Amino acid sequence: MLMIVDPTRVARRLRVRGVVQGVGFRPFIYRFANSLGLVGWVRNDGGGVEIEIQGSEPILDAFTQCLASEAPPLARVDSIEPEVIPPDHSRKDFTILPSVEGIVATAIGPDVGVCPSCLSELFDPQDRRWRYPFINCTHCGPRYTITRSLPYDRARTSMAAFTQCPSCDAEYRHPGDRRFHAEPNACPECGPQLSLHEPHGVPALARDAVAETLRRLQLGEVVAIKGLGGFHLACDAANGDAVLRLRVRKRRPHKPLALMFANVASVAHWAKVSAAEAATLESPERPIVLLEKLPHFDDTLPGVAPGLDEVGVMLPYTPLHYLLFHEAAGHPTGTAWLDQVQPAIFVMTSANPHGEPLVQGNDEAFERLAEIADVLLMHNRDIVVRCDDSVLRVRADLPSGPGDAAGAGVQFQRRARGFTPLSMPLPADGPAVLAFGAHFKATLCLTREKEAFLSQHIGGLDNPAACTALDEAAEHLQSILSVRPAAVAHDAHPDYYSTRAAFALAEKLDVPLIAVQHHHAHIAAVCAEHCLDGPVLGLAADGVGLGTDGMPWGGELMVVDGAEFRRLGHLSPLPLPGGDRAAREPWRMACGVLHALGRGDEAIERFAAQPNVEQVLGMLVRGTRCPPTTSLGRWFDAATGLLGVCDTMTFEGQAGMVLETLARRFGESLALPGGFHIDKRPPDGLSVLNLYPLLNQLIDENDAARGAAHFHATLIDGLVQWIGDAAHATGLRRVALSGGCMHNRLLATGLRKRLAARGLAVFEAQHVPPGDGGLALGQAWVARALLARGVL
């Protein structure tokens, strides 16, 4: 046979890296190449997507240049590596080849909300997927939470248990179909199914599981609903008795609950929604967004976020969520109803007994939720990885980045579903490090070349189930990224479970183990996120972290330069009467302040309702069981206790959140004259910001909101002066703000504005949480810097 040789044909092999599996990238390449008359093939492998393409050189150039700009909406192209190869003149078409094994250098995409095309089918009575709760395509649906390993193929997901029917298989194999190689593809004939159960596993009497679920919600019952990365506990948000019942059963008396609305139009009746916030709510990631309540919110929904002026809100992101709202709306045809105000509002909070990790499996749900839920709506598709909802705040004063709404930046409170396991870019290649975070708001971070992968939020490590969840997440992260760590990093506190887990893994792998001081890691996380090389001035302000002197730190001014940090100063120490217990009982912190100011006798009358007040004062007088702390979080607690607005906390950070709400309610305020002073402490010369004069003035304040406003204004004044003096002394013009206290919007925005006015460049944690949820990234950053210097 005579082979015709085209002298103009050239050939290239392209390696495309990034989020390019499970997002419709191969069918996009197939259609794009065919539209240009090119020949060759495309396939998935461990490194991402590999393409062999042949044609004229100008068209190949155009093809390569458009790969990133024309890619599917869920794809993220990080790099395209071309290689010139000899043309194969026998090749006559362009095909999609089966996936091949290989060293994994790609990542699976996160779970995302239902796309408009699938919604149109979901509510079309003529469509074969009408009201099917697992509808998806290459542009939407589960990814991370169903994937066991890469390359991303159906056989490596929990969908392997469901054999596609002929109709679904035809869609899956047709390059022109929206579901071409959509690995979770299914329909009512061949896919996962819903089931409704009573708490101890007995099937509930229901002809339609969704309709019966809505009926139970409307009756005031608590329903456990299986989602993408775990279960939710749901109830009717407008039913105060149901909300109270949920709180009592979950032992969550005051912590705010998240709400799910049908659409932004429905949200706007209850909370202020800016254009950027609306865009974030409607984004494919569907996070929980913190919004400011409207004045009438608490009149109708009083038990949702008591004592706070913000509420966490999200929109439906699974077909099942949409079906509940569709049922409540009376089964309208089409999707026009999705733009109309819908009265249904559901509490949707993580389904876990108090302090335990998210419930993941069906059998586990019967065991752990039997005393909380009245009925359970579940399905038979396994959740491979726990992944809670992400929580963030939109801030117009923060710079926006890729994926953020135009004109506003975001700050994560919790990074999980929709964003895990998307990587964060690092400025340079380096060894693989697995960092284990700390104790509260635990996350992991695994680095690979120029990327850092932060795990989903795991939570506090206070019980065996949570510790097991950390171990499972560490194993899964290494498996799915196919990375063997060259070093393991952890918090310097020796008693954290995360520290013990790091020790065990380092010993197992026989790799270096690197301890990173808590507040060093906080500032390093900001450096990592913003790729800040060289020294920065850092303010690390949080609740607690073990200092190098063995004392609990938490209000630290330092210079951080990669692997090294130098403490410049700290907040004036406060006594912790009763140790850790004082961190949960602000009245104890107030007693400590009164004693330190020589006004301890006033505590007896002020806190007469507390049975242990005399015992606490005795400890303060004797100086026993009252370790000092420099924590800014404890200064917030002391102020709250002195103002009489929160004597005892039922969830972490409650006192500070209540104080911030009161301050915003009061409005603008000036700093109190003489409310702070800055001292140099001999012999080490550390700079000490003393806020005792501020609290001394708050003791006699009879308007709590005014006192809260004065506290914030004076604190910001003091911190700005303190940081400004350090910037002048060191010559550093870059300031990193981090730590859990930077979740406080008044504090963070006030510092940013005032420091910028002094000509300082301010950087904050944004796409990782400023609190302990971002520590693992900072630990990994420090560990890589140490390894690069060869100091281990």
JSON list of C-alpha atoms in Angstrom, two decimals, residues 248-316:
[
{"chain": "A", "resi": 248, "resn": "VAL", "atom": "CA", "xyz": [-30.28, 19.71, 72.42]},
{"chain": "A", "resi": 249, "resn": "ARG", "atom": "CA", "xyz": [-29.68, 16.39, 70.70]},
{"chain": "A", "resi": 250, "resn": "LYS", "atom": "CA", "xyz": [-26.42, 17.51, 69.15]},
{"chain": "A", "resi": 251, "resn": "ARG", "atom": "CA", "xyz": [-25.31, 19.25, 72.36]},
{"chain": "A", "resi": 252, "resn": "ARG", "atom": "CA", "xyz": [-24.77, 22.47, 70.47]},
{"chain": "A", "resi": 253, "resn": "PRO", "atom": "CA", "xyz": [-26.64, 25.10, 72.51]},
{"chain": "A", "resi": 254, "resn": "HIS", "atom": "CA", "xyz": [-25.32, 28.29, 70.91]},
{"chain": "A", "resi": 255, "resn": "LYS", "atom": "CA", "xyz": [-22.94, 27.63, 68.02]},
{"chain": "A", "resi": 256, "resn": "PRO", "atom": "CA", "xyz": [-24.43, 29.09, 64.82]},
{"chain": "A", "resi": 257, "resn": "LEU", "atom": "CA", "xyz": [-26.14, 26.78, 62.35]},
{"chain": "A", "resi": 258, "resn": "ALA", "atom": "CA", "xyz": [-25.87, 27.03, 58.57]},
{"chain": "A", "resi": 259, "resn": "LEU", "atom": "CA", "xyz": [-28.95, 27.60, 56.42]},
{"chain": "A", "resi": 260, "resn": "MET", "atom": "CA", "xyz": [-29.77, 26.40, 52.92]},
{"chain": "A", "resi": 261, "resn": "PHE", "atom": "CA", "xyz": [-31.97, 28.57, 50.68]},
{"chain": "A", "resi": 262, "resn": "ALA", "atom": "CA", "xyz": [-33.28, 27.75, 47.21]},
{"chain": "A", "resi": 263, "resn": "ASN", "atom": "CA", "xyz": [-31.61, 30.76, 45.57]},
{"chain": "A", "resi": 264, "resn": "VAL", "atom": "CA", "xyz": [-30.14, 34.21, 46.12]},
{"chain": "A", "resi": 265, "resn": "ALA", "atom": "CA", "xyz": [-33.55, 35.86, 45.75]},
{"chain": "A", "resi": 266, "resn": "SER", "atom": "CA", "xyz": [-34.73, 33.89, 48.78]},
{"chain": "A", "resi": 267, "resn": "VAL", "atom": "CA", "xyz": [-31.58, 34.73, 50.76]},
{"chain": "A", "resi": 268, "resn": "ALA", "atom": "CA", "xyz": [-32.02, 38.45, 50.11]},
{"chain": "A", "resi": 269, "resn": "HIS", "atom": "CA", "xyz": [-35.16, 38.51, 52.23]},
{"chain": "A", "resi": 270, "resn": "TRP", "atom": "CA", "xyz": [-33.14, 37.51, 55.31]},
{"chain": "A", "resi": 271, "resn": "ALA", "atom": "CA", "xyz": [-29.58, 38.80, 54.84]},
{"chain": "A", "resi": 272, "resn": "LYS", "atom": "CA", "xyz": [-27.63, 41.48, 53.03]},
{"chain": "A", "resi": 273, "resn": "VAL", "atom": "CA", "xyz": [-26.15, 40.07, 49.82]},
{"chain": "A", "resi": 274, "resn": "SER", "atom": "CA", "xyz": [-23.63, 42.03, 47.76]},
{"chain": "A", "resi": 275, "resn": "ALA", "atom": "CA", "xyz": [-22.97, 41.23, 44.11]},
{"chain": "A", "resi": 276, "resn": "ALA", "atom": "CA", "xyz": [-19.70, 39.52, 45.09]},
{"chain": "A", "resi": 277, "resn": "GLU", "atom": "CA", "xyz": [-21.42, 37.49, 47.79]},
{"chain": "A", "resi": 278, "resn": "ALA", "atom": "CA", "xyz": [-24.17, 36.46, 45.38]},
{"chain": "A", "resi": 279, "resn": "ALA", "atom": "CA", "xyz": [-21.58, 35.35, 42.82]},
{"chain": "A", "resi": 280, "resn": "THR", "atom": "CA", "xyz": [-19.76, 33.34, 45.50]},
{"chain": "A", "resi": 281, "resn": "LEU", "atom": "CA", "xyz": [-22.98, 31.68, 46.67]},
{"chain": "A", "resi": 282, "resn": "GLU", "atom": "CA", "xyz": [-23.82, 30.72, 43.09]},
{"chain": "A", "resi": 283, "resn": "SER", "atom": "CA", "xyz": [-20.31, 29.54, 42.18]},
{"chain": "A", "resi": 284, "resn": "PRO", "atom": "CA", "xyz": [-19.87, 25.85, 41.28]},
{"chain": "A", "resi": 285, "resn": "GLU", "atom": "CA", "xyz": [-18.07, 25.30, 44.60]},
{"chain": "A", "resi": 286, "resn": "ARG", "atom": "CA", "xyz": [-21.21, 26.28, 46.58]},
{"chain": "A", "resi": 287, "resn": "PRO", "atom": "CA", "xyz": [-19.52, 27.25, 49.87]},
{"chain": "A", "resi": 288, "resn": "ILE", "atom": "CA", "xyz": [-21.24, 28.46, 53.01]},
{"chain": "A", "resi": 289, "resn": "VAL", "atom": "CA", "xyz": [-20.91, 32.26, 52.89]},
{"chain": "A", "resi": 290, "resn": "LEU", "atom": "CA", "xyz": [-21.13, 34.38, 56.04]},
{"chain": "A", "resi": 291, "resn": "LEU", "atom": "CA", "xyz": [-23.68, 37.15, 55.50]},
{"chain": "A", "resi": 292, "resn": "GLU", "atom": "CA", "xyz": [-24.92, 40.03, 57.63]},
{"chain": "A", "resi": 293, "resn": "LYS", "atom": "CA", "xyz": [-28.41, 39.42, 58.98]},
{"chain": "A", "resi": 294, "resn": "LEU", "atom": "CA", "xyz": [-31.24, 41.81, 58.19]},
{"chain": "A", "resi": 295, "resn": "PRO", "atom": "CA", "xyz": [-32.92, 43.38, 61.27]},
{"chain": "A", "resi": 296, "resn": "HIS", "atom": "CA", "xyz": [-35.96, 41.06, 61.30]},
{"chain": "A", "resi": 297, "resn": "PHE", "atom": "CA", "xyz": [-33.91, 37.85, 60.97]},
{"chain": "A", "resi": 298, "resn": "ASP", "atom": "CA", "xyz": [-33.91, 36.92, 64.66]},
{"chain": "A", "resi": 299, "resn": "ASP", "atom": "CA", "xyz": [-37.62, 37.65, 65.05]},
{"chain": "A", "resi": 300, "resn": "THR", "atom": "CA", "xyz": [-38.51, 34.71, 62.80]},
{"chain": "A", "resi": 301, "resn": "LEU", "atom": "CA", "xyz": [-35.38, 32.54, 62.98]},
{"chain": "A", "resi": 302, "resn": "PRO", "atom": "CA", "xyz": [-34.23, 33.20, 66.57]},
{"chain": "A", "resi": 303, "resn": "GLY", "atom": "CA", "xyz": [-32.43, 29.92, 67.22]},
{"chain": "A", "resi": 304, "resn": "VAL", "atom": "CA", "xyz": [-30.20, 29.82, 64.14]},
{"chain": "A", "resi": 305, "resn": "ALA", "atom": "CA", "xyz": [-27.32, 32.16, 65.08]},
{"chain": "A", "resi": 306, "resn": "PRO", "atom": "CA", "xyz": [-28.18, 33.59, 68.51]},
{"chain": "A", "resi": 307, "resn": "GLY", "atom": "CA", "xyz": [-26.27, 36.67, 69.66]},
{"chain": "A", "resi": 308, "resn": "LEU", "atom": "CA", "xyz": [-24.47, 37.13, 66.33]},
{"chain": "A", "resi": 309, "resn": "ASP", "atom": "CA", "xyz": [-25.07, 39.52, 63.45]},
{"chain": "A", "resi": 310, "resn": "GLU", "atom": "CA", "xyz": [-23.89, 37.08, 60.77]},
{"chain": "A", "resi": 311, "resn": "VAL", "atom": "CA", "xyz": [-25.33, 33.82, 59.50]},
{"chain": "A", "resi": 312, "resn": "GLY", "atom": "CA", "xyz": [-23.81, 31.11, 57.32]},
{"chain": "A", "resi": 313, "resn": "VAL", "atom": "CA", "xyz": [-25.80, 30.59, 54.11]},
{"chain": "A", "resi": 314, "resn": "MET", "atom": "CA", "xyz": [-25.47, 28.18, 51.21]},
{"chain": "A", "resi": 315, "resn": "LEU", "atom": "CA", "xyz": [-27.44, 27.24, 48.13]},
{"chain": "A", "resi": 316, "resn": "PRO", "atom": "CA", "xyz": [-28.34, 23.70, 46.99]}
]
